[in-house]
Amino acid sequence: MSLEQKIGQLFQVAAFSNRDEKHEEEILTLIEKYHLGGLTFFQGEPFKQVELTNKYQSKSSVPLFINIDAEWGLAMRLQGTTQFPYQMALGAIADDALIFKMARKIGEHCKRIGVCSPLAPVVDVNNNPKNPVINYRSFGEDKVKVANKGIAYMKGLQSVHVLDNAKHFPGHGDTATDSHLDLPRLSHSSERLNAIELYPFKELIKNGLSSIMTAHLEIPVWDKRDNMPTTLSNKILSSILFDQLDFKGLAITDAMDMQGITKYYKDGEADLMAILAGNHIITNSRSVPKGVEKIKQALVNGDFSEEQLDEIVTNLLAMKKWVGLDQLKEINSRNLSADLNDEESKQLNKALAEASITYLGKSPMQPIDKDKTIYLKLVGEHQTISTREQVAHHLKEIRKEEKNVLFNGLRALEVTTLTWNEREGEASLKKLLEKVENYERVILSIHGINIKPFNHFDLPEIIRKQVLDFLSNKQVTLLFFGNAYGLDEIENIEIAKEVLLTYQDSEFMQEAALRVLSGEIECKGELPVSLKKLP
């Protein structure tokens, strides 16, 4: 390989399947002129991504390594694909074998569209309820459970030769700043960081972790330089990751176009610093030409040697061979939609939902007496949009159509059913609540909850402060279809005698809740985070 080809292997850039021909030409130019090592796909849909992947691979002299964020399946990025539960829901599951099966299936879906890594699992220990960037993406706040579930996820991917990637080293769970928008600072002691944040990474490394994503986090106890992110810190990566933890795999940067980097470092300069710090792959460089030039200068100046470059590239090529890129074939789109939405995935989703649903009541769940029970479905519709939406690779939630599995199921059981949508106004809800007077039990389900901790999880004020007060003389069964931390936003939640938590809303979660209510299954989930008002 020429020097230019070797340097090019260090770079992976963002690619989209929902953009125009100009974007495609830009990617093709980078591949042909700078010999890119890979691409990270973001928003789009699978058929177009397959078409582009085939085109881009045909123009690359060395097969491109293709990534996509697919922590809960390809639906994290792509329309029309299977979505599995968020990691917070997985954190409630006692049987880690289910997580292995889910990861294996995600790996199969990735391979089907030519993706080599889903950039997962997240092994941050989320111990900050207000964390705007990790939160529901974490298995929870118990470091041992986070590690064990991370290992199960990791091994599931490895079983189908898809690259596992533990993120975000050394631990992004206890931050209140989004590194897409600024540089978070962790001010903990080294003892605390070693005991909590590093624990899952240590355990995954012991069990054969293949790659790590380095985070844009400032950690003064390990590197006192101002605004020095872990990503660019040779002190942290050399002394902690490679020496102390004896990590032998690949280090991949978090996206270099995030403002945790770009607010403090120039284009190109950050790319070089990332490589000198010990990273093997630069993700989403803002300027590949500038980055390549900086690395060439470092080779001339003696700050970086061609022997070091050769060692990195050899490891990258070995990784490409392990995921099967030495046997690269054109991807066939025939039956693509069916393959990415297969029956096995549906059954697995059903099992995951039933294993995660969590009961937080004060006494055993009571059976439904249809003559004494009324069901009220409340749907919040406002969605707070954060400034993170302005970041190109922002994790965009794909809006799902409203599901009525629970509503229709209870109606089939001849339970009286009512529904309210936020746009109807508070007066409408108060009038609706008058209709519960003749019933002893109220089953109340809350939907439309923001998965992120913005604006009280977008729970309407009347739900947060008043609804349960109206029902204080009833036996209330509350079904919460959202982020567990959102339960703390309901000021009078102790009025509810029974609380069912599903962590998110989906047809599978609603079906699981219906089966619990009808007595077909029992709740097996264990709350993976601490709440202020519930056990």
Short mmCIF file of C-alpha atoms in Angstrom, two decimals:
data_model
loop_
_atom_site.label_atom_id
_atom_site.label_comp_id
_atom_site.label_asym_id
_atom_site.label_seq_id
_atom_site.Cartn_x
_atom_site.Cartn_y
_atom_site.Cartn_z
CA MET A 1 0.00 0.00 0.00
CA SER A 2 1.15 3.53 -0.71
CA LEU A 3 1.57 6.01 2.13
CA GLU A 4 -1.63 7.79 1.05
CA GLN A 5 -3.57 4.53 1.07
CA LYS A 6 -2.36 3.69 4.55
CA ILE A 7 -3.23 7.11 5.96
CA GLY A 8 -6.66 6.91 4.33
CA GLN A 9 -7.45 3.73 6.27
CA LEU A 10 -7.52 5.79 9.47
CA PHE A 11 -10.53 7.82 8.34
CA GLN A 12 -14.23 6.99 8.39
CA VAL A 13 -16.77 9.64 7.41
CA ALA A 14 -20.51 10.16 7.83
CA ALA A 15 -22.74 8.97 4.99
CA PHE A 16 -26.49 9.33 4.53
CA SER A 17 -28.96 7.46 2.36
CA ASN A 18 -31.55 10.25 2.50
CA ARG A 19 -29.47 12.98 0.85
CA ASP A 20 -28.94 14.14 -2.71
CA GLU A 21 -26.49 13.27 -5.46
CA LYS A 22 -24.12 16.02 -4.33
CA HIS A 23 -23.61 14.15 -1.05
CA GLU A 24 -22.97 10.91 -2.95
CA GLU A 25 -20.37 12.63 -5.12
CA GLU A 26 -18.64 14.06 -2.07
CA ILE A 27 -18.35 10.58 -0.56
CA LEU A 28 -17.12 9.07 -3.83
CA THR A 29 -14.47 11.79 -4.12
CA LEU A 30 -13.20 11.08 -0.59
CA ILE A 31 -13.08 7.35 -1.32
CA GLU A 32 -11.19 7.71 -4.59
CA LYS A 33 -8.89 10.60 -3.67
CA TYR A 34 -8.17 9.86 -0.02
CA HIS A 35 -8.61 6.06 0.13
CA LEU A 36 -11.08 6.12 3.04
CA GLY A 37 -11.05 3.24 5.47
CA GLY A 38 -14.79 3.27 6.05
CA LEU A 39 -18.14 4.98 6.40
CA THR A 40 -20.63 5.52 9.19
CA PHE A 41 -24.18 5.60 7.85
CA PHE A 42 -26.82 7.76 9.49
CA GLN A 43 -30.43 8.53 8.53
CA GLY A 44 -32.15 6.95 5.58
CA GLU A 45 -33.76 3.68 4.53
CA PRO A 46 -32.29 0.23 3.85
CA PHE A 47 -32.82 -0.13 0.08
CA LYS A 48 -31.04 3.14 -0.68
CA GLN A 49 -28.29 2.34 1.81
CA VAL A 50 -27.68 -1.02 0.13
CA GLU A 51 -27.53 0.70 -3.27
CA LEU A 52 -25.02 3.25 -1.98
CA THR A 53 -22.94 0.65 -0.13
CA ASN A 54 -22.57 -1.37 -3.34
CA LYS A 55 -21.61 1.78 -5.26
CA TYR A 56 -19.10 2.99 -2.66
CA GLN A 57 -17.51 -0.46 -2.23
CA SER A 58 -17.05 -0.79 -6.00
CA LYS A 59 -14.97 2.41 -6.02
CA SER A 60 -12.71 1.49 -3.07
CA SER A 61 -9.44 -0.37 -3.65
CA VAL A 62 -9.61 -1.75 -0.08
CA PRO A 63 -13.10 -2.79 1.14
CA LEU A 64 -14.74 -0.11 3.26
CA PHE A 65 -15.64 -0.85 6.87
CA ILE A 66 -19.30 0.15 7.29
CA ASN A 67 -20.70 1.27 10.66
CA ILE A 68 -24.14 2.34 11.78
CA ASP A 69 -25.49 3.23 15.23
CA ALA A 70 -27.84 0.31 15.85
CA GLU A 71 -27.88 -0.03 19.62
CA TRP A 72 -31.52 -1.16 19.49
CA GLY A 73 -31.42 -2.39 15.91
CA LEU A 74 -31.27 -0.73 12.50
CA ALA A 75 -34.40 1.26 13.37
CA MET A 76 -32.16 3.56 15.39
CA ARG A 77 -31.24 5.05 12.00
CA LEU A 78 -33.26 3.48 9.20
CA GLN A 79 -36.95 3.62 8.39
CA GLY A 80 -38.75 0.33 7.77
CA THR A 81 -36.53 -1.87 9.93
CA THR A 82 -36.90 -3.76 13.21
CA GLN A 83 -36.62 -1.88 16.49
CA PHE A 84 -35.65 -3.77 19.63
CA PRO A 85 -35.93 -2.35 23.18
CA TYR A 86 -33.69 0.44 24.42
CA GLN A 87 -30.93 -0.63 26.79
CA MET A 88 -32.80 0.74 29.82
CA ALA A 89 -35.52 -1.86 29.16
CA LEU A 90 -32.86 -4.53 28.64
CA GLY A 91 -31.43 -3.53 32.02
CA ALA A 92 -34.66 -4.76 33.61
CA ILE A 93 -34.31 -8.26 32.12
CA ALA A 94 -32.95 -10.94 34.43
CA ASP A 95 -32.08 -13.44 31.69
CA ASP A 96 -29.00 -12.15 29.86
CA ALA A 97 -29.38 -14.95 27.28
CA LEU A 98 -32.18 -12.87 25.75
CA ILE A 99 -29.77 -9.96 25.30
CA PHE A 100 -27.31 -12.31 23.58
CA LYS A 101 -30.08 -13.41 21.19
CA MET A 102 -31.08 -9.82 20.46
CA ALA A 103 -27.48 -8.79 19.74
CA ARG A 104 -27.01 -11.77 17.47
CA LYS A 105 -30.14 -10.83 15.53
CA ILE A 106 -28.97 -7.20 15.26
CA GLY A 107 -25.69 -8.57 13.92
CA GLU A 108 -27.55 -10.61 11.32
CA HIS A 109 -29.55 -7.57 10.22
CA CYS A 110 -26.33 -5.55 9.97
CA LYS A 111 -24.63 -8.18 7.82
CA ARG A 112 -27.68 -8.34 5.56
CA ILE A 113 -27.16 -4.71 4.49
CA GLY A 114 -23.36 -4.76 4.49
CA VAL A 115 -22.82 -3.17 7.91
CA CYS A 116 -19.78 -4.42 9.84
CA SER A 117 -20.58 -2.91 13.26
CA PRO A 118 -23.65 -1.51 15.07
CA LEU A 119 -21.34 0.53 17.34
CA ALA A 120 -22.72 -1.19 20.44
CA PRO A 121 -23.12 -1.92 23.30
CA VAL A 122 -23.29 1.18 25.47
CA VAL A 123 -21.64 0.25 28.77
CA ASP A 124 -21.85 3.63 30.49
CA VAL A 125 -23.16 3.31 34.05
CA ASN A 126 -26.01 5.82 34.06
CA ASN A 127 -26.10 7.30 37.57
CA ASN A 128 -27.40 10.74 36.60
CA PRO A 129 -31.16 10.90 35.88
CA LYS A 130 -30.70 14.20 34.02
CA ASN A 131 -28.10 12.79 31.63
CA PRO A 132 -29.20 14.16 28.24
CA VAL A 133 -27.09 11.90 26.04
CA ILE A 134 -26.87 8.43 27.64
CA ASN A 135 -29.82 7.89 30.02
CA TYR A 136 -32.19 5.35 28.39
CA ARG A 137 -29.27 4.11 26.23
CA SER A 138 -27.64 2.60 29.33
CA PHE A 139 -28.42 -0.75 30.98
CA GLY A 140 -28.78 1.17 34.25
CA GLU A 141 -26.92 2.28 37.35
CA ASP A 142 -25.68 -1.10 38.67
CA LYS A 143 -22.14 -1.49 37.36
CA VAL A 144 -22.17 -5.30 37.66
CA LYS A 145 -25.41 -5.65 35.72
CA VAL A 146 -24.19 -3.17 33.12
CA ALA A 147 -21.03 -5.25 32.68
CA ASN A 148 -22.83 -8.60 32.51
CA LYS A 149 -25.40 -7.37 30.01
CA GLY A 150 -22.67 -5.67 28.00
CA ILE A 151 -20.78 -8.97 27.81
CA ALA A 152 -23.92 -10.78 26.62
CA TYR A 153 -24.46 -8.12 23.93
CA MET A 154 -20.79 -8.22 22.93
CA LYS A 155 -20.75 -12.00 22.57
CA GLY A 156 -23.99 -11.96 20.58
CA LEU A 157 -22.39 -9.72 17.97
CA GLN A 158 -19.14 -11.68 17.95
CA SER A 159 -21.07 -14.91 17.32
CA VAL A 160 -21.91 -13.68 13.80
CA HIS A 161 -18.57 -11.93 13.17
CA VAL A 162 -19.93 -8.40 13.58
CA LEU A 163 -17.60 -6.01 15.39
CA ASP A 164 -18.55 -5.15 18.98
CA ASN A 165 -17.78 -1.65 20.20
CA ALA A 166 -18.05 -0.68 23.89
CA LYS A 167 -18.85 2.96 24.40
CA HIS A 168 -18.24 5.61 25.64
CA PHE A 169 -14.82 5.13 27.29
CA PRO A 170 -14.11 5.85 30.10
CA GLY A 171 -17.80 6.31 31.04
CA HIS A 172 -20.34 8.95 30.01
CA GLY A 173 -23.06 8.04 32.53
CA ASP A 174 -22.59 10.72 35.17
CA THR A 175 -22.79 13.81 32.98
CA ALA A 176 -25.42 16.53 32.58
CA THR A 177 -23.80 17.96 29.44
CA ASP A 178 -24.32 16.52 25.96
CA SER A 179 -20.94 16.05 24.27
CA HIS A 180 -22.65 16.73 20.93
CA LEU A 181 -23.01 20.32 22.15
CA ASP A 182 -20.05 20.91 24.50
CA LEU A 183 -17.30 19.14 26.43
CA PRO A 184 -18.63 17.44 29.60
CA ARG A 185 -16.36 17.45 32.63
CA LEU A 186 -16.04 14.54 35.07
CA SER A 187 -14.57 15.80 38.33
CA HIS A 188 -14.54 12.51 40.22
CA SER A 189 -11.51 11.05 41.96
CA SER A 190 -9.43 8.39 40.28
CA GLU A 191 -10.66 5.90 42.89
CA ARG A 192 -14.29 6.60 42.03
CA LEU A 193 -13.68 6.41 38.27
CA ASN A 194 -11.87 3.11 38.64
CA ALA A 195 -14.56 1.67 40.88
CA ILE A 196 -17.64 2.72 38.88
CA GLU A 197 -17.09 4.14 35.40
CA LEU A 198 -14.25 1.83 34.36
CA TYR A 199 -15.75 -1.34 35.83
CA PRO A 200 -17.81 -2.46 32.79
CA PHE A 201 -14.95 -1.72 30.41
CA LYS A 202 -12.59 -3.82 32.54
CA GLU A 203 -15.01 -6.74 32.52
CA LEU A 204 -15.64 -6.61 28.79
CA ILE A 205 -11.91 -6.42 28.10
CA LYS A 206 -11.36 -9.53 30.23
CA ASN A 207 -13.98 -11.28 28.13
CA GLY A 208 -12.50 -10.42 24.75
CA LEU A 209 -13.73 -6.97 23.77
CA SER A 210 -12.82 -6.12 20.16
CA SER A 211 -13.12 -2.33 20.09
CA ILE A 212 -13.81 0.70 22.23
CA MET A 213 -15.21 4.12 21.40
CA THR A 214 -13.31 6.94 23.10
CA ALA A 215 -15.51 9.71 24.52
CA HIS A 216 -15.29 13.48 24.41
CA LEU A 217 -15.00 13.87 28.20
CA GLU A 218 -12.70 16.16 30.19
CA ILE A 219 -11.28 14.32 33.24
CA PRO A 220 -8.96 16.61 35.22
CA VAL A 221 -7.75 13.94 37.65
CA TRP A 222 -6.18 12.06 34.74
CA ASP A 223 -5.26 14.95 32.45
CA LYS A 224 -5.09 18.48 33.89
CA ARG A 225 -4.92 20.28 30.53
CA ASP A 226 -7.93 22.55 30.00
CA ASN A 227 -10.58 21.32 27.57
CA MET A 228 -8.67 18.12 26.90
CA PRO A 229 -11.12 15.37 25.91
CA THR A 230 -10.28 11.73 26.53
CA THR A 231 -10.46 11.24 22.76
CA LEU A 232 -7.35 13.38 22.28
CA SER A 233 -5.52 12.58 25.52
CA ASN A 234 -2.44 10.40 25.13
CA LYS A 235 -2.17 10.39 28.94
CA ILE A 236 -5.58 8.80 29.43
CA LEU A 237 -5.52 6.39 26.50
CA SER A 238 -1.92 5.30 27.01
CA SER A 239 -1.82 5.06 30.79
CA ILE A 240 -5.40 3.97 31.50
CA LEU A 241 -6.80 2.14 28.46
CA PHE A 242 -3.75 0.43 27.01
CA ASP A 243 -1.44 0.10 30.04
CA GLN A 244 -3.69 -0.19 33.11
CA LEU A 245 -6.56 -2.07 31.43
CA ASP A 246 -4.26 -3.91 28.99
CA PHE A 247 -6.66 -3.36 26.10
CA LYS A 248 -5.43 -5.01 22.88
CA GLY A 249 -8.30 -4.11 20.55
CA LEU A 250 -9.12 -1.13 18.40
CA ALA A 251 -9.81 2.37 19.72
CA ILE A 252 -12.36 4.30 17.66
CA THR A 253 -13.09 7.97 18.27
CA ASP A 254 -16.57 9.24 18.93
CA ALA A 255 -17.66 11.52 16.11
CA MET A 256 -15.10 14.27 15.58
CA ASP A 257 -17.72 16.72 14.33
CA MET A 258 -19.33 16.88 17.77
CA GLN A 259 -18.99 20.22 19.50
CA GLY A 260 -17.15 18.64 22.42
CA ILE A 261 -14.26 18.64 19.91
CA THR A 262 -15.02 21.38 17.39
CA LYS A 263 -15.46 24.16 19.98
CA TYR A 264 -11.87 23.75 21.12
CA TYR A 265 -9.81 22.22 18.28
CA LYS A 266 -9.22 23.05 14.62
CA ASP A 267 -10.13 20.74 11.78
CA GLY A 268 -7.25 18.40 10.99
CA GLU A 269 -5.43 19.23 14.23
CA ALA A 270 -7.91 17.14 16.24
CA ASP A 271 -7.56 14.22 13.80
CA LEU A 272 -3.80 14.10 14.30
CA MET A 273 -4.12 14.42 18.08
CA ALA A 274 -6.57 11.52 18.11
CA ILE A 275 -4.10 9.25 16.33
CA LEU A 276 -1.15 10.37 18.46
CA ALA A 277 -3.27 9.72 21.57
CA GLY A 278 -3.69 6.07 20.53
CA ASN A 279 -6.89 5.89 18.49
CA HIS A 280 -6.84 3.68 15.42
CA ILE A 281 -9.86 5.14 13.64
CA ILE A 282 -11.00 8.75 13.21
CA THR A 283 -14.79 8.93 12.91
CA ASN A 284 -16.57 11.80 11.12
CA SER A 285 -13.60 14.03 10.49
CA ARG A 286 -14.77 17.53 9.57
CA SER A 287 -12.00 17.75 6.98
CA VAL A 288 -10.30 14.62 5.70
CA PRO A 289 -7.93 16.65 3.49
CA LYS A 290 -6.70 18.68 6.49
CA GLY A 291 -6.45 15.58 8.67
CA VAL A 292 -4.41 13.71 6.05
CA GLU A 293 -2.09 16.69 5.63
CA LYS A 294 -1.52 16.97 9.40
CA ILE A 295 -0.64 13.26 9.64
CA LYS A 296 1.78 13.56 6.72
CA GLN A 297 3.46 16.51 8.44
CA ALA A 298 3.75 14.48 11.66
CA LEU A 299 5.50 11.71 9.70
CA VAL A 300 7.94 14.21 8.25
CA ASN A 301 8.54 15.87 11.63
CA GLY A 302 9.09 12.55 13.38
CA ASP A 303 6.12 12.94 15.73
CA PHE A 304 4.63 9.80 14.19
CA SER A 305 6.51 7.00 12.42
CA GLU A 306 5.57 4.92 9.40
CA GLU A 307 6.20 1.84 11.54
CA GLN A 308 3.46 3.02 13.91
CA LEU A 309 1.19 3.67 10.95
CA ASP A 310 1.91 0.21 9.54
CA GLU A 311 1.01 -1.41 12.86
CA ILE A 312 -2.33 0.43 13.01
CA VAL A 313 -3.21 -0.37 9.40
CA THR A 314 -2.28 -4.03 9.85
CA ASN A 315 -4.71 -4.22 12.77
CA LEU A 316 -7.41 -2.47 10.75
CA LEU A 317 -7.00 -4.87 7.84
CA ALA A 318 -7.12 -7.85 10.21
CA MET A 319 -10.37 -6.48 11.62
CA LYS A 320 -11.76 -6.09 8.10
CA LYS A 321 -10.87 -9.70 7.36
CA TRP A 322 -12.51 -10.91 10.58
CA VAL A 323 -15.85 -9.33 9.63
CA GLY A 324 -15.62 -10.96 6.18
CA LEU A 325 -14.62 -8.06 3.97
CA ASP A 326 -11.98 -10.27 2.31
CA GLN A 327 -14.96 -12.16 0.83
CA LEU A 328 -16.86 -9.02 -0.17
CA LYS A 329 -19.81 -9.55 -2.52
CA GLU A 330 -22.44 -7.22 -3.92
CA ILE A 331 -25.45 -6.98 -1.59
CA ASN A 332 -28.70 -8.34 -3.05
CA SER A 333 -31.83 -6.31 -2.27
CA ARG A 334 -34.21 -9.17 -3.00
CA ASN A 335 -36.46 -9.86 0.03
CA LEU A 336 -34.57 -7.17 1.95
CA SER A 337 -37.59 -5.81 3.82
CA ALA A 338 -38.74 -9.28 4.83
CA ASP A 339 -35.25 -10.21 6.02
CA LEU A 340 -35.00 -7.07 8.17
CA ASN A 341 -38.48 -7.57 9.67
CA ASP A 342 -38.48 -11.35 10.08
CA GLU A 343 -40.77 -13.44 12.26
CA GLU A 344 -37.90 -14.49 14.54
CA SER A 345 -37.30 -10.82 15.39
CA LYS A 346 -40.98 -10.33 16.21
CA GLN A 347 -41.01 -13.32 18.56
CA LEU A 348 -37.79 -12.10 20.16
CA ASN A 349 -39.29 -8.63 20.63
CA LYS A 350 -42.29 -10.25 22.32
CA ALA A 351 -40.03 -12.20 24.68
CA LEU A 352 -37.93 -9.12 25.49
CA ALA A 353 -41.03 -7.04 26.28
CA GLU A 354 -42.48 -9.70 28.57
CA ALA A 355 -39.14 -10.15 30.34
CA SER A 356 -38.62 -6.42 30.92
CA ILE A 357 -42.05 -5.18 32.04
CA THR A 358 -41.72 -4.19 35.70
CA TYR A 359 -44.27 -4.11 38.53
CA LEU A 360 -43.80 -1.39 41.15
CA GLY A 361 -47.03 -1.86 43.06
CA LYS A 362 -47.56 -2.12 46.81
CA SER A 363 -49.55 -5.37 46.64
CA PRO A 364 -50.13 -8.21 44.14
CA MET A 365 -51.75 -7.22 40.85
CA GLN A 366 -55.52 -7.60 41.02
CA PRO A 367 -57.48 -9.42 38.28
CA ILE A 368 -59.78 -7.36 36.08
CA ASP A 369 -63.45 -7.17 37.00
CA LYS A 370 -64.89 -5.66 33.82
CA ASP A 371 -68.02 -4.37 35.54
CA LYS A 372 -66.05 -2.43 38.15
CA THR A 373 -63.15 -1.27 35.93
CA ILE A 374 -62.71 1.62 33.50
CA TYR A 375 -59.69 2.22 31.28
CA LEU A 376 -58.39 5.70 30.45
CA LYS A 377 -55.66 6.21 27.84
CA LEU A 378 -53.83 9.55 28.09
CA VAL A 379 -51.62 10.66 25.18
CA GLY A 380 -49.12 13.53 25.43
CA GLU A 381 -48.36 15.03 22.04
CA HIS A 382 -45.84 17.82 22.60
CA GLN A 383 -42.22 16.96 21.82
CA THR A 384 -39.38 19.17 22.99
CA ILE A 385 -36.67 19.41 20.34
CA SER A 386 -33.19 20.00 21.70
CA THR A 387 -30.48 22.03 20.01
CA ARG A 388 -28.81 18.69 19.39
CA GLU A 389 -31.12 18.39 16.38
CA GLN A 390 -28.75 20.83 14.70
CA VAL A 391 -25.89 18.32 14.84
CA ALA A 392 -25.70 16.39 11.58
CA HIS A 393 -25.37 12.93 13.07
CA HIS A 394 -27.88 13.51 15.85
CA LEU A 395 -29.80 10.43 16.90
CA LYS A 396 -33.19 11.26 15.43
CA GLU A 397 -36.12 9.38 16.85
CA ILE A 398 -38.28 7.99 14.07
CA ARG A 399 -41.86 8.92 14.90
CA LYS A 400 -44.00 5.82 15.21
CA GLU A 401 -47.71 5.67 14.57
CA GLU A 402 -49.79 5.51 17.72
CA LYS A 403 -50.39 1.95 18.90
CA ASN A 404 -53.78 0.82 20.19
CA VAL A 405 -52.97 -2.77 21.18
CA LEU A 406 -53.78 -2.19 24.86
CA PHE A 407 -56.88 -0.09 24.15
CA ASN A 408 -58.32 -2.64 21.73
CA GLY A 409 -57.39 -5.55 23.98
CA LEU A 410 -59.17 -4.13 27.02
CA ARG A 411 -62.18 -3.25 24.89
CA ALA A 412 -62.27 -6.88 23.74
CA LEU A 413 -62.39 -7.87 27.41
CA GLU A 414 -65.48 -5.65 27.66
CA VAL A 415 -63.78 -3.07 29.85
CA THR A 416 -65.15 0.46 29.39
CA THR A 417 -62.49 2.42 27.48
CA LEU A 418 -61.87 6.16 27.15
CA THR A 419 -59.06 8.14 25.55
CA TRP A 420 -57.70 11.70 25.75
CA ASN A 421 -55.12 13.49 23.60
CA GLU A 422 -53.21 16.54 24.79
CA ARG A 423 -54.51 18.71 21.96
CA GLU A 424 -58.05 18.35 23.41
CA GLY A 425 -57.06 20.51 26.39
CA GLU A 426 -57.22 20.23 30.16
CA ALA A 427 -60.94 21.02 30.42
CA SER A 428 -61.71 18.05 28.21
CA LEU A 429 -59.70 15.72 30.43
CA LYS A 430 -61.34 16.99 33.62
CA LYS A 431 -64.75 16.34 32.07
CA LEU A 432 -63.64 12.85 31.05
CA LEU A 433 -62.48 12.10 34.58
CA GLU A 434 -66.01 12.69 35.84
CA LYS A 435 -67.02 9.49 34.05
CA VAL A 436 -64.97 7.29 36.38
CA GLU A 437 -67.22 8.01 39.35
CA ASN A 438 -69.24 4.80 38.99
CA TYR A 439 -66.19 2.52 38.87
CA GLU A 440 -64.01 1.14 41.66
CA ARG A 441 -60.87 0.62 39.61
CA VAL A 442 -59.23 2.88 37.04
CA ILE A 443 -56.58 1.53 34.68
CA LEU A 444 -54.66 4.60 33.55
CA SER A 445 -52.05 4.41 30.78
CA ILE A 446 -49.75 7.28 29.83
CA HIS A 447 -48.28 7.55 26.32
CA GLY A 448 -46.34 10.07 24.24
CA ILE A 449 -43.59 10.40 26.87
CA ASN A 450 -40.32 11.95 25.66
CA ILE A 451 -37.63 9.28 25.97
CA LYS A 452 -35.16 12.07 26.86
CA PRO A 453 -35.25 14.16 30.07
CA PHE A 454 -36.42 17.38 28.47
CA ASN A 455 -39.26 19.50 29.85
CA HIS A 456 -40.39 16.91 32.44
CA PHE A 457 -40.21 14.22 29.72
CA ASP A 458 -42.93 16.26 27.96
CA LEU A 459 -45.58 14.99 30.37
CA PRO A 460 -48.52 17.43 30.27
CA GLU A 461 -48.80 19.43 33.48
CA ILE A 462 -52.27 18.11 34.24
CA ILE A 463 -50.90 14.55 34.19
CA ARG A 464 -47.90 15.44 36.34
CA LYS A 465 -49.84 17.38 38.98
CA GLN A 466 -53.57 16.69 38.93
CA VAL A 467 -54.85 13.48 37.33
CA LEU A 468 -54.07 11.15 40.22
CA ASP A 469 -55.58 13.61 42.71
CA PHE A 470 -58.87 13.31 40.82
CA LEU A 471 -58.63 9.53 41.32
CA SER A 472 -57.53 9.47 44.95
CA ASN A 473 -60.63 7.54 46.05
CA LYS A 474 -60.17 4.84 43.38
CA GLN A 475 -57.99 1.78 43.02
CA VAL A 476 -55.59 3.09 40.37
CA THR A 477 -53.44 0.89 38.14
CA LEU A 478 -50.95 3.14 36.37
CA LEU A 479 -49.25 1.94 33.18
CA PHE A 480 -46.25 4.09 32.27
CA PHE A 481 -45.08 3.64 28.67
CA GLY A 482 -41.85 5.63 28.90
CA ASN A 483 -38.48 6.30 30.49
CA ALA A 484 -38.39 5.04 34.09
CA TYR A 485 -37.00 8.36 35.35
CA GLY A 486 -40.18 10.02 34.11
CA LEU A 487 -42.14 8.44 36.96
CA ASP A 488 -40.43 10.86 39.35
CA GLU A 489 -42.12 13.72 37.50
CA ILE A 490 -45.58 12.60 38.71
CA GLU A 491 -45.89 14.45 41.99
CA ASN A 492 -48.66 12.37 43.57
CA ILE A 493 -47.76 8.95 42.22
CA GLU A 494 -48.21 7.30 45.61
CA ILE A 495 -51.97 7.43 44.95
CA ALA A 496 -51.51 4.62 42.39
CA LYS A 497 -51.83 1.24 44.10
CA GLU A 498 -50.33 -0.60 41.14
CA VAL A 499 -47.68 0.68 38.72
CA LEU A 500 -46.63 -1.13 35.55
CA LEU A 501 -43.48 0.21 33.86
CA THR A 502 -42.61 -0.70 30.26
CA TYR A 503 -39.72 1.79 29.72
CA GLN A 504 -40.98 2.70 26.22
CA ASP A 505 -44.03 2.43 24.00
CA SER A 506 -44.40 -0.21 21.29
CA GLU A 507 -46.92 -2.77 20.18
CA PHE A 508 -44.88 -5.44 21.96
CA MET A 509 -44.79 -3.50 25.24
CA GLN A 510 -48.54 -2.84 25.03
CA GLU A 511 -49.22 -6.50 24.32
CA ALA A 512 -47.06 -7.51 27.31
CA ALA A 513 -48.93 -5.04 29.55
CA LEU A 514 -52.25 -6.45 28.36
CA ARG A 515 -51.13 -9.98 29.18
CA VAL A 516 -50.09 -8.91 32.67
CA LEU A 517 -53.44 -7.21 33.27
CA SER A 518 -55.36 -10.23 32.04
CA GLY A 519 -53.34 -12.56 34.27
CA GLU A 520 -51.63 -14.49 31.45
CA ILE A 521 -48.10 -13.62 32.57
CA GLU A 522 -46.37 -12.21 35.64
CA CYS A 523 -43.97 -9.29 35.69
CA LYS A 524 -40.35 -10.41 35.74
CA GLY A 525 -38.55 -7.09 35.20
CA GLU A 526 -36.30 -5.52 37.83
CA LEU A 527 -36.00 -1.73 38.00
CA PRO A 528 -32.47 -0.88 36.68
CA VAL A 529 -32.35 2.67 38.07
CA SER A 530 -33.25 4.39 41.34
CA LEU A 531 -36.43 6.43 41.64
CA LYS A 532 -37.23 8.98 44.33
CA LYS A 533 -40.84 7.97 44.97
CA LEU A 534 -41.06 4.29 44.08
CA PRO A 535 -39.00 1.27 45.23
#
